[in-house]
PDB file of C-alpha atoms and ligand atoms in Angstrom:
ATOM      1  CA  UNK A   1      80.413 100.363 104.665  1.00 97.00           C
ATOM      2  CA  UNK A   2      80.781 104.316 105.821  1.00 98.00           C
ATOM      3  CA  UNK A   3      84.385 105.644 105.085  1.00 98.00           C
ATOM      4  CA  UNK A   4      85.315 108.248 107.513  1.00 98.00           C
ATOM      5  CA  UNK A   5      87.716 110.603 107.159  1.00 98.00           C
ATOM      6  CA  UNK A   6      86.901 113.199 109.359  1.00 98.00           C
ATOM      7  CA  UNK A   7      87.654 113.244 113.201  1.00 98.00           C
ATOM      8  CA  UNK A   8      85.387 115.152 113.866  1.00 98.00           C
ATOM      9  CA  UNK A   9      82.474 113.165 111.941  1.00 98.00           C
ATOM     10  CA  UNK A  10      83.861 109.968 113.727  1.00 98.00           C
ATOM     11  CA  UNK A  11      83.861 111.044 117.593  1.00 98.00           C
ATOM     12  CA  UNK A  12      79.489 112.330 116.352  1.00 98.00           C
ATOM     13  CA  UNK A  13      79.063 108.479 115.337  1.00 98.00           C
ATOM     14  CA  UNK A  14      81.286 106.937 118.447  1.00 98.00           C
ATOM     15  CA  UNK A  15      79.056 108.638 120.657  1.00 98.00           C
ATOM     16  CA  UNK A  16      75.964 106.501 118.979  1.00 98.00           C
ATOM     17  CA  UNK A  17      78.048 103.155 119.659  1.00 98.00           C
ATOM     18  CA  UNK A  18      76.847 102.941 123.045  1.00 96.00           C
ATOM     19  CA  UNK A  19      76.284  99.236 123.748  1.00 96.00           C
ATOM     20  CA  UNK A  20      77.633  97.669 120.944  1.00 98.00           C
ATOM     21  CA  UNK A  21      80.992  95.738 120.821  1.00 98.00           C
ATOM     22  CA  UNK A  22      83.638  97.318 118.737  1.00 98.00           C
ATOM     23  CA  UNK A  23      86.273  95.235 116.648  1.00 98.00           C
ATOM     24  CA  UNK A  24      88.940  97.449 115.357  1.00 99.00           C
ATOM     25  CA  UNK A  25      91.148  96.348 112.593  1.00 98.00           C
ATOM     26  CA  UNK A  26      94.031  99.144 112.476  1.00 98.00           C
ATOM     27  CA  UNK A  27      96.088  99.036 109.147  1.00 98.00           C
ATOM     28  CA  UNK A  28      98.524 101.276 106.717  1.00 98.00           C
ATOM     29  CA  UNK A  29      96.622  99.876 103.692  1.00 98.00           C
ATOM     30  CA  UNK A  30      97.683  98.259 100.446  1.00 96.00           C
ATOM     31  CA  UNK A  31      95.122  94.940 102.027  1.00 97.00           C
ATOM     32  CA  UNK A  32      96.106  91.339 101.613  1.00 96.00           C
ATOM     33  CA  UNK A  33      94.427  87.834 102.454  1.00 96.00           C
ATOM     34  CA  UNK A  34      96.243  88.377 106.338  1.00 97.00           C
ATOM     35  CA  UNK A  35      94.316  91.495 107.034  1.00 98.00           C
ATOM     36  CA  UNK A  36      91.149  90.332 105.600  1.00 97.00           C
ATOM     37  CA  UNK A  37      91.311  87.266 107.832  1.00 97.00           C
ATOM     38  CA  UNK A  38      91.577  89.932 110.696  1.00 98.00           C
ATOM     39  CA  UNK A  39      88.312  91.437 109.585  1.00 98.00           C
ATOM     40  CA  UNK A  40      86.861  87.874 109.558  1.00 98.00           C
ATOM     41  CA  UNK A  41      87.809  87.376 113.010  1.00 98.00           C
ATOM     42  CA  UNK A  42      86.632  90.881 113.887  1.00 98.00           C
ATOM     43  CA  UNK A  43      83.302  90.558 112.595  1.00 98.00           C
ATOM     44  CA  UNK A  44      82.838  87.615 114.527  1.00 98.00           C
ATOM     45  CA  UNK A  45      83.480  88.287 117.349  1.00 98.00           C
ATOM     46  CA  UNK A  46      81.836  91.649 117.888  1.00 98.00           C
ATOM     47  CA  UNK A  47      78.806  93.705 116.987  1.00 98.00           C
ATOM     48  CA  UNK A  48      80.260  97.186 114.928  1.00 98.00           C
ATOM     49  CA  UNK A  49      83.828  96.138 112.694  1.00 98.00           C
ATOM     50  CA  UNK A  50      85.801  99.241 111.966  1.00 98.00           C
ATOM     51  CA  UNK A  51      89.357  99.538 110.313  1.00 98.00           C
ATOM     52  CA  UNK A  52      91.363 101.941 110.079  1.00 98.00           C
ATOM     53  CA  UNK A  53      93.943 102.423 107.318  1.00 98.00           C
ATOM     54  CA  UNK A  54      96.411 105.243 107.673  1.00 98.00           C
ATOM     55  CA  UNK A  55      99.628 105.208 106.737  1.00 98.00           C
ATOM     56  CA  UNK A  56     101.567 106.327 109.753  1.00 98.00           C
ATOM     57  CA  UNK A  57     104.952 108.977 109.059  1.00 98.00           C
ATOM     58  CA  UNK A  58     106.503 108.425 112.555  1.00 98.00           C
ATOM     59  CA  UNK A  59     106.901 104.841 112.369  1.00 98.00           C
ATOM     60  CA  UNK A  60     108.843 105.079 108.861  1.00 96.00           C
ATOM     61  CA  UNK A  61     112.704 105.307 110.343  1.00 90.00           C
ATOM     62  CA  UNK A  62     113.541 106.235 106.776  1.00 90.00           C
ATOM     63  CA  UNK A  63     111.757 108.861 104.058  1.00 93.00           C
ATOM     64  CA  UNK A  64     112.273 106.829 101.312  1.00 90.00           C
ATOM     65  CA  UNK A  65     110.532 103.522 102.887  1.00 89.00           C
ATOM     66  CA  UNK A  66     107.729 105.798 103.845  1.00 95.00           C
ATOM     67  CA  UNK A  67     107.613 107.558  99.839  1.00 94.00           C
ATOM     68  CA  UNK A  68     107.522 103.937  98.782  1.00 90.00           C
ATOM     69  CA  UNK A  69     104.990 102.658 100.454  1.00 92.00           C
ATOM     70  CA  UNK A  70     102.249 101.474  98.622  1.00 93.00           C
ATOM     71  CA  UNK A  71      99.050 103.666  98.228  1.00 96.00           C
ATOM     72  CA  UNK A  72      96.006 101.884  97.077  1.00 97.00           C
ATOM     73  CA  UNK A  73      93.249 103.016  98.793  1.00 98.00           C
ATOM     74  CA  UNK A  74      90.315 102.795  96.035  1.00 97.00           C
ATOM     75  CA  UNK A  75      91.344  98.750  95.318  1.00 97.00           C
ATOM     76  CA  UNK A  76      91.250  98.960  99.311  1.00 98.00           C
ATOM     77  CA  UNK A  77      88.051  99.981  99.676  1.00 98.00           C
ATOM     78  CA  UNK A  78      86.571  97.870  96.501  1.00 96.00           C
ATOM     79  CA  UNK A  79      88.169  94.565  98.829  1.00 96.00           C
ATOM     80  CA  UNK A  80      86.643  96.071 101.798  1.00 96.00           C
ATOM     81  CA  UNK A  81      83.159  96.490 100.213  1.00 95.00           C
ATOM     82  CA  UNK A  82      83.060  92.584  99.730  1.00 94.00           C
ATOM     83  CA  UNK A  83      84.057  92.221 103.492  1.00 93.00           C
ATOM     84  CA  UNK A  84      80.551  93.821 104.984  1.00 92.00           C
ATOM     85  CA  UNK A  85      82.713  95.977 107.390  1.00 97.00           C
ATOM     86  CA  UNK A  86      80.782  98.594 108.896  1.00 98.00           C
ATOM     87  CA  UNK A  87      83.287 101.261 108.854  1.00 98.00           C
ATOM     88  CA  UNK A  88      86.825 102.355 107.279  1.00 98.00           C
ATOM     89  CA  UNK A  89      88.091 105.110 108.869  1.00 98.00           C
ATOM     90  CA  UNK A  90      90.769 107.062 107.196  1.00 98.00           C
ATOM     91  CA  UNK A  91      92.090 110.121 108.660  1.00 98.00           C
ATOM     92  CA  UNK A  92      94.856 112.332 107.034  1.00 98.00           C
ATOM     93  CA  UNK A  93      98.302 113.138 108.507  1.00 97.00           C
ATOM     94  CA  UNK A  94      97.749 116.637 109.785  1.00 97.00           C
ATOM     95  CA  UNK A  95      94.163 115.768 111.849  1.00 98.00           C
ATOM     96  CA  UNK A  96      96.050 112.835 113.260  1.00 98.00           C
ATOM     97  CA  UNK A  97      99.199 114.870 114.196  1.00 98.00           C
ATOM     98  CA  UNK A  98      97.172 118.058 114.998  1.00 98.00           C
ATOM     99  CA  UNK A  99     100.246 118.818 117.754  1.00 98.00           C
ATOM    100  CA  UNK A 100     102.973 118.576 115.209  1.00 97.00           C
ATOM    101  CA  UNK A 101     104.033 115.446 116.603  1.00 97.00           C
ATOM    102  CA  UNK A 102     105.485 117.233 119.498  1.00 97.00           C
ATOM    103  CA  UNK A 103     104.038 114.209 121.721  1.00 98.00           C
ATOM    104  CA  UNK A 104     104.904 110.894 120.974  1.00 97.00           C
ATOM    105  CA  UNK A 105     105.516 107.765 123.099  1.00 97.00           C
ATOM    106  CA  UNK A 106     108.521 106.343 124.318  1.00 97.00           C
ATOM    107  CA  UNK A 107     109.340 102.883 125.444  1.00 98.00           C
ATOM    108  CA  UNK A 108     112.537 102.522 126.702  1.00 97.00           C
ATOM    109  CA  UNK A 109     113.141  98.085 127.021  1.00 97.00           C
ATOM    110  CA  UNK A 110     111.520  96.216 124.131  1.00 98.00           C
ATOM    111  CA  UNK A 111     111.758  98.804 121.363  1.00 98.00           C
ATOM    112  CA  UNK A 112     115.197  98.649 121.408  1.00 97.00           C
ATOM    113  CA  UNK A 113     116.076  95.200 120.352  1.00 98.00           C
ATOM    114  CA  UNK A 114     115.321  93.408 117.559  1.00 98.00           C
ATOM    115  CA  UNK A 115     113.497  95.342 115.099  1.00 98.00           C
ATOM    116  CA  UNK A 116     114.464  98.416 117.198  1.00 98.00           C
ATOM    117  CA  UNK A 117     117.943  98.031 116.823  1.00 98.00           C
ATOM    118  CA  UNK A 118     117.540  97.970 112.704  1.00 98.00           C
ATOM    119  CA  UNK A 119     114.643 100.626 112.360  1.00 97.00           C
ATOM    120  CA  UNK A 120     115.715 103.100 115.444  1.00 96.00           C
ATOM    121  CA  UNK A 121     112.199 105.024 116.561  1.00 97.00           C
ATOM    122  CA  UNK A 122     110.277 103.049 114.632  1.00 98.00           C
ATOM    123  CA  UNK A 123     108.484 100.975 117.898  1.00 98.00           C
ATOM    124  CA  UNK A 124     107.998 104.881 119.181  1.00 98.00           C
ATOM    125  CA  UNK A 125     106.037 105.600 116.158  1.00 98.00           C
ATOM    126  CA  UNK A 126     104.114 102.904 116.237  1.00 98.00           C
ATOM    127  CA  UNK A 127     103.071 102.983 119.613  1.00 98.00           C
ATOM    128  CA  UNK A 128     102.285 106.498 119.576  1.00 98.00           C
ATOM    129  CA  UNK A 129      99.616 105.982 116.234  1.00 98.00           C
ATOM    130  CA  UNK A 130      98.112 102.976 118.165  1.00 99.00           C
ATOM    131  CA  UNK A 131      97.628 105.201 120.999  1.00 98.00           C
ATOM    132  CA  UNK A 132      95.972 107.381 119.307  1.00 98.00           C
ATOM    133  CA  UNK A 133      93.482 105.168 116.997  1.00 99.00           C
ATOM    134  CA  UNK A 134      92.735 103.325 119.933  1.00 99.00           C
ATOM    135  CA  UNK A 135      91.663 106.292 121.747  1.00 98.00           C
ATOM    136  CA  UNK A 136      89.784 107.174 118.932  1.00 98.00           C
ATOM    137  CA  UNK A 137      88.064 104.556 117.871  1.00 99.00           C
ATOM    138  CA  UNK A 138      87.508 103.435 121.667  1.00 98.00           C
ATOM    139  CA  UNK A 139      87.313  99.222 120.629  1.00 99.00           C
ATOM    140  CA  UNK A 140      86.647  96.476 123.207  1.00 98.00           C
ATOM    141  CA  UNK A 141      88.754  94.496 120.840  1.00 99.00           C
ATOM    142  CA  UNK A 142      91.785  95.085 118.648  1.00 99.00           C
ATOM    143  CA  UNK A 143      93.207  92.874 116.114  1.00 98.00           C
ATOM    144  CA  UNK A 144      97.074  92.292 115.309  1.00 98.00           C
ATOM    145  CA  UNK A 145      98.619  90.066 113.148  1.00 98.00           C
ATOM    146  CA  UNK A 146     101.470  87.456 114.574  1.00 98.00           C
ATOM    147  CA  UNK A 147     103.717  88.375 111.452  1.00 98.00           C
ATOM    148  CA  UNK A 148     105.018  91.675 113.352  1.00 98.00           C
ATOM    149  CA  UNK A 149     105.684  89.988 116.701  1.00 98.00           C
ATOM    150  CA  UNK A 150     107.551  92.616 118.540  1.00 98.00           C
ATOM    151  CA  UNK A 151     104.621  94.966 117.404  1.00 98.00           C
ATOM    152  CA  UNK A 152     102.009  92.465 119.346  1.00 98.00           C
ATOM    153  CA  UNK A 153     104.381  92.212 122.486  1.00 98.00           C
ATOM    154  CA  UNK A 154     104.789  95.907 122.557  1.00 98.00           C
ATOM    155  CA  UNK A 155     101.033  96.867 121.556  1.00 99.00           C
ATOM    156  CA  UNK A 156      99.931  94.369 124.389  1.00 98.00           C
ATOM    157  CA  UNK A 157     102.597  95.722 127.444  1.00 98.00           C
ATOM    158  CA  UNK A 158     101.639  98.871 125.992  1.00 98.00           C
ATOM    159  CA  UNK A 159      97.960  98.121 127.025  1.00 98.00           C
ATOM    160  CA  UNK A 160      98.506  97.054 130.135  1.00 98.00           C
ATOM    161  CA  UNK A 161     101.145  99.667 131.276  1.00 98.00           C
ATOM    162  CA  UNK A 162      98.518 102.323 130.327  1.00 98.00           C
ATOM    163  CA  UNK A 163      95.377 100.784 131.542  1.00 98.00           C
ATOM    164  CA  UNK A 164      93.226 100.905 128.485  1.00 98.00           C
ATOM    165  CA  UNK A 165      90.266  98.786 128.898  1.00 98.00           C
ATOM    166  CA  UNK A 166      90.859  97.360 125.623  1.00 98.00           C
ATOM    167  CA  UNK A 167      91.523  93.376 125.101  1.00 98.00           C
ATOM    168  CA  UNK A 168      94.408  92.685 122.179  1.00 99.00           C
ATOM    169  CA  UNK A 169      93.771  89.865 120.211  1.00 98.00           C
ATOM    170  CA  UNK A 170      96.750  88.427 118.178  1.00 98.00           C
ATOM    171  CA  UNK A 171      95.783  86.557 115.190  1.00 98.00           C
ATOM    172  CA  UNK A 172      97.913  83.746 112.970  1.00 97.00           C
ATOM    173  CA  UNK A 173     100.175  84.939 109.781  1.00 98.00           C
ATOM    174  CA  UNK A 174      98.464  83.838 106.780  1.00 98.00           C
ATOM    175  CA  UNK A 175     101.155  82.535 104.414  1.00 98.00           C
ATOM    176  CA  UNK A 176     101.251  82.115 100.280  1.00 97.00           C
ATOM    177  CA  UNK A 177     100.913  78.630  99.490  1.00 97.00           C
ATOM    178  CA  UNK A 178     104.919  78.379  98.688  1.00 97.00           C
ATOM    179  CA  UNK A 179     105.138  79.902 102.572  1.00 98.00           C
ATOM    180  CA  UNK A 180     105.795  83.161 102.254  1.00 98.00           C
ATOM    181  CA  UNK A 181     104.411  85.290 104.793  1.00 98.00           C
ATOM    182  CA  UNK A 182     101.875  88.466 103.072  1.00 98.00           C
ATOM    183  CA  UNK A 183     103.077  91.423 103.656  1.00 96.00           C
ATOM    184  CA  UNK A 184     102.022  94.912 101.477  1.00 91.00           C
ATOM    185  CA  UNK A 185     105.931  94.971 101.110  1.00 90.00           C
ATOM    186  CA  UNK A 186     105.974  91.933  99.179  1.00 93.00           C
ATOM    187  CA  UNK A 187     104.059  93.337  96.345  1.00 91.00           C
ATOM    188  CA  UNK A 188     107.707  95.231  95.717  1.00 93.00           C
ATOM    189  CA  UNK A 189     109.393  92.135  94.811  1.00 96.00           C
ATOM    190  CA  UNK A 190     110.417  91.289  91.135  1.00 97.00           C
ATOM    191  CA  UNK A 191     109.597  87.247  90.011  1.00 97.00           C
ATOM    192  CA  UNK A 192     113.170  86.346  90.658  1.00 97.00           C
ATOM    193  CA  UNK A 193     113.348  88.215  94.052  1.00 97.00           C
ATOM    194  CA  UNK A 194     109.897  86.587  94.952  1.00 97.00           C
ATOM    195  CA  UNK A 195     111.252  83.026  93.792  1.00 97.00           C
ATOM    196  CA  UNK A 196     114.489  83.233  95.929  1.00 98.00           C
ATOM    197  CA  UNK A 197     111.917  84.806  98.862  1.00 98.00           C
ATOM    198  CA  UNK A 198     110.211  81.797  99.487  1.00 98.00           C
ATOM    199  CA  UNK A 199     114.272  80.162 101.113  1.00 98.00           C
ATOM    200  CA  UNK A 200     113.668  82.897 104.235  1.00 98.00           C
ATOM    201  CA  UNK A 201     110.687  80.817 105.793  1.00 98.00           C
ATOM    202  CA  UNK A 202     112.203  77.803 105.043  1.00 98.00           C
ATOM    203  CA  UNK A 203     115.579  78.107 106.318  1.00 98.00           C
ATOM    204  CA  UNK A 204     113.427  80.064 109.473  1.00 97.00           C
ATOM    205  CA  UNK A 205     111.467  76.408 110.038  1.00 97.00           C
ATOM    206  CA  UNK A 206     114.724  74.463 109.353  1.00 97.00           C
ATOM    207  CA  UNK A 207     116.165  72.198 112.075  1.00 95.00           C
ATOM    208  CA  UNK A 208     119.316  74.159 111.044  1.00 97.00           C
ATOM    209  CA  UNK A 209     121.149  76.203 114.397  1.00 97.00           C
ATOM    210  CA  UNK A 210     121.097  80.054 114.490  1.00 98.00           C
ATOM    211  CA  UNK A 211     124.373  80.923 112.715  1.00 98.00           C
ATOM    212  CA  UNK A 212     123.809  77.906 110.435  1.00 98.00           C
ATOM    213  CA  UNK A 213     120.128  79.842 109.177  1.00 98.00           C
ATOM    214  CA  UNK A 214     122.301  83.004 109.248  1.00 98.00           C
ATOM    215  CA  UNK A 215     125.185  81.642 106.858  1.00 98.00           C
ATOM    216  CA  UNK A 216     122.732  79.724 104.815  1.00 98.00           C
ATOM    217  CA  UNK A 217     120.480  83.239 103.943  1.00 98.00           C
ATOM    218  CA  UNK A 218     124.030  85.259 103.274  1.00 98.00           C
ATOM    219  CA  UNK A 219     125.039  82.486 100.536  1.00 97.00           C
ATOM    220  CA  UNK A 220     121.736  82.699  99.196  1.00 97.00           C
ATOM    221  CA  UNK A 221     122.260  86.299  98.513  1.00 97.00           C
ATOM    222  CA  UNK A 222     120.382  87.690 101.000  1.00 98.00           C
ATOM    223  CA  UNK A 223     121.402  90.598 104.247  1.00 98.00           C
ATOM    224  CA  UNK A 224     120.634  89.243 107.409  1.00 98.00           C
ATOM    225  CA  UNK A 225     119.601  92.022 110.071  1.00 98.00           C
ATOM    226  CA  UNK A 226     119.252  89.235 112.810  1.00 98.00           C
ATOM    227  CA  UNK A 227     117.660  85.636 113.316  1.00 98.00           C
ATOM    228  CA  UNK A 228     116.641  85.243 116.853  1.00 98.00           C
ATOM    229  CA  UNK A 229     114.927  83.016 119.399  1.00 98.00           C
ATOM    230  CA  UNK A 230     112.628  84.778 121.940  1.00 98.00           C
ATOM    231  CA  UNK A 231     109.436  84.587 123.330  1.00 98.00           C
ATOM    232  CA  UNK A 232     109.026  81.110 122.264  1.00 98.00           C
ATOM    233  CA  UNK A 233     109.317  82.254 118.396  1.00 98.00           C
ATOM    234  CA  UNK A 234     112.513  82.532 116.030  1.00 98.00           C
ATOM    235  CA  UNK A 235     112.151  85.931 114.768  1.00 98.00           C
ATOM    236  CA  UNK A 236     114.144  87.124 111.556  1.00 98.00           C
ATOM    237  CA  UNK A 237     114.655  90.143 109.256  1.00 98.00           C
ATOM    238  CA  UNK A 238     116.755  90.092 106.007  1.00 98.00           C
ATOM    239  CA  UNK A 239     116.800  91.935 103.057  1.00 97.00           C
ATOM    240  CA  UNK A 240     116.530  91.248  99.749  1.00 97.00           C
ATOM    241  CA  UNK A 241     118.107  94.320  97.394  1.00 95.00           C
ATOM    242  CA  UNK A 242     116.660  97.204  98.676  1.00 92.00           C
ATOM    243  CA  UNK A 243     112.989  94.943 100.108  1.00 93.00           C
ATOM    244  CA  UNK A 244     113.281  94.045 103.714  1.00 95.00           C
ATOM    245  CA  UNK A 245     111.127  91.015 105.517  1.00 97.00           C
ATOM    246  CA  UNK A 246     110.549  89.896 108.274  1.00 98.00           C
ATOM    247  CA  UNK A 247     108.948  86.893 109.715  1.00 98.00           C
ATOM    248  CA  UNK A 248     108.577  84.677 112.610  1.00 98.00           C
ATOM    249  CA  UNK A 249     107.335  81.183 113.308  1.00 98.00           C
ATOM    250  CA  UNK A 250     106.590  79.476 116.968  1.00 97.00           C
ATOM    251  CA  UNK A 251     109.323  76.985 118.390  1.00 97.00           C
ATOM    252  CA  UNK A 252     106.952  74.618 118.638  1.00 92.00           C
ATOM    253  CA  UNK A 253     106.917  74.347 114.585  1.00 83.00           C
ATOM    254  CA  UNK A 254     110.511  73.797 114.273  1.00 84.00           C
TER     255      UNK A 254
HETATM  256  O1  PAF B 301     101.044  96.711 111.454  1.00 67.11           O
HETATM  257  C1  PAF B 301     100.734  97.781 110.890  1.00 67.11           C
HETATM  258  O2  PAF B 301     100.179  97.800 109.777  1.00 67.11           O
HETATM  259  C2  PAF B 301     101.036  99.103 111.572  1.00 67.11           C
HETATM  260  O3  PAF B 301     102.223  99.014 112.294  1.00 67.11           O
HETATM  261  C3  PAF B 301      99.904  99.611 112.459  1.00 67.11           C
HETATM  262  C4  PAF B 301      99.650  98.687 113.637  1.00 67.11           C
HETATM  263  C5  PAF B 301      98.624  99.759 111.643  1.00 67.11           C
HETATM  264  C6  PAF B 301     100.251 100.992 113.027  1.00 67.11           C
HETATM  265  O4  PAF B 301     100.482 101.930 112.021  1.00 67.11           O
END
């Protein structure tokens, strides 16, 4: 595996990729089982596997979420090392903002439900460091996990609006054998906040209505940003003390 974390040095080896098909696993790090399976699918179904791990400032709607987000690049590279990727690439904040963030992308429908209305600019932030890796790193496919939903919708409409020439391929949460979807964020929670954890996919499967889920989560002790139905999923965000999840599961499972 070559890790990258110039630019410059990666635009001298893009130019080599000619004919080969790029996968492109973009990620903030801190890897778990979901985005390995991403690399598996990756590596399978293209030539050259890159990821990317960076983790993104303008996506973080507050400073303290961003301070305390884990950093664990060396255990990510030893995990990536197993995986046979061909290339990490991990830029720092200043080459990937070189403007001073004065440009950054706005969409004005999507972003501002949901997850939008909780985490205000976070959707812009997002978009505008997907942009940019996938201008960078110029894949014919990109992989997304189904755990952050909205993010696939967006990332895909985002895609089309702006013709890139780039095909989005969403990929299925991978879940802890008690159900909880992996997150990096879950490596936060204490035994007893991971225990009581495990009731937010269950109540989000239940045959239980929208309020009911809603009621059921607040006497459980946790804060309920939203449950929702939409785009044939039921989508969900709570918190647990200061640790927020989210997850989602199809209608079809319910
Ligand atoms: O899902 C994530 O880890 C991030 O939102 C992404 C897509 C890597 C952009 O920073």
């Amino acid at each position: 595996m070559n890790i990258v974390s110039k630019i410059d040095d990666w635009q001298a080896i893009r130019k080599t990729l000619t004919h080969q098909k790029i996968g492109f696993v973009p990620t903030m790090g801190h890897l778990h089982a979901g985005h390995l399976s991403l690399c598996e699918s990756a590596k399978r179904e293209n030539d050259v596997t890159v990821m990317s791990i960076f983790v993104n400032p303008t996506q973080f709607n507050q400073k303290n979420d961003f301070e305390k987000y884990p950093r664990t690049l060396e255990n990510d590279i030893e995990l990536l090392r197993a995986q046979q990727i061909d290339y990490l690439f991990a830029p720092d904040e200043k080459s990937m903002y070189p403007d001073d963030y004065a440009f950054q992308l706005h969409e004005t429908a999507i972003s501002r439900e949901l997850e939008g209305e909780f985490r205000p600019g976070h959707f812009n932030g997002m978009l505008t460091v997907v942009l940019k890796l996938l201008n960078l790193i110029q894949p014919s496919r990109a992989y997304f996990g189904e755990k952050d939903f909205q993010q696939l919708v967006l990332i895909k409409k985002m895609v089309t609006a702006l013709f890139l020439p780039i095909e989005i391929i969403s990929c299925e949460t991978v879940r802890a054998e008690d159900g909880l979807a992996l997150s990096s964020r879950n490596s936060r929670l204490n035994p007893s906040q991971r225990e009581k954890a495990t009731q937010f996919p269950e109540l989000l499967t239940s045959a239980f209505s929208l309020p009911q889920i809603r009621e059921q989560l607040t006497s459980a002790g946790f804060k309920v940003d939203y449950i929702a139905e939409k785009w044939g999923r039921r989508l969900g965000a709570v918190w647990l003390d200061d640790i927020r999840l989210i997850d989602n599961i199809s209608l079809e499972k319910v």
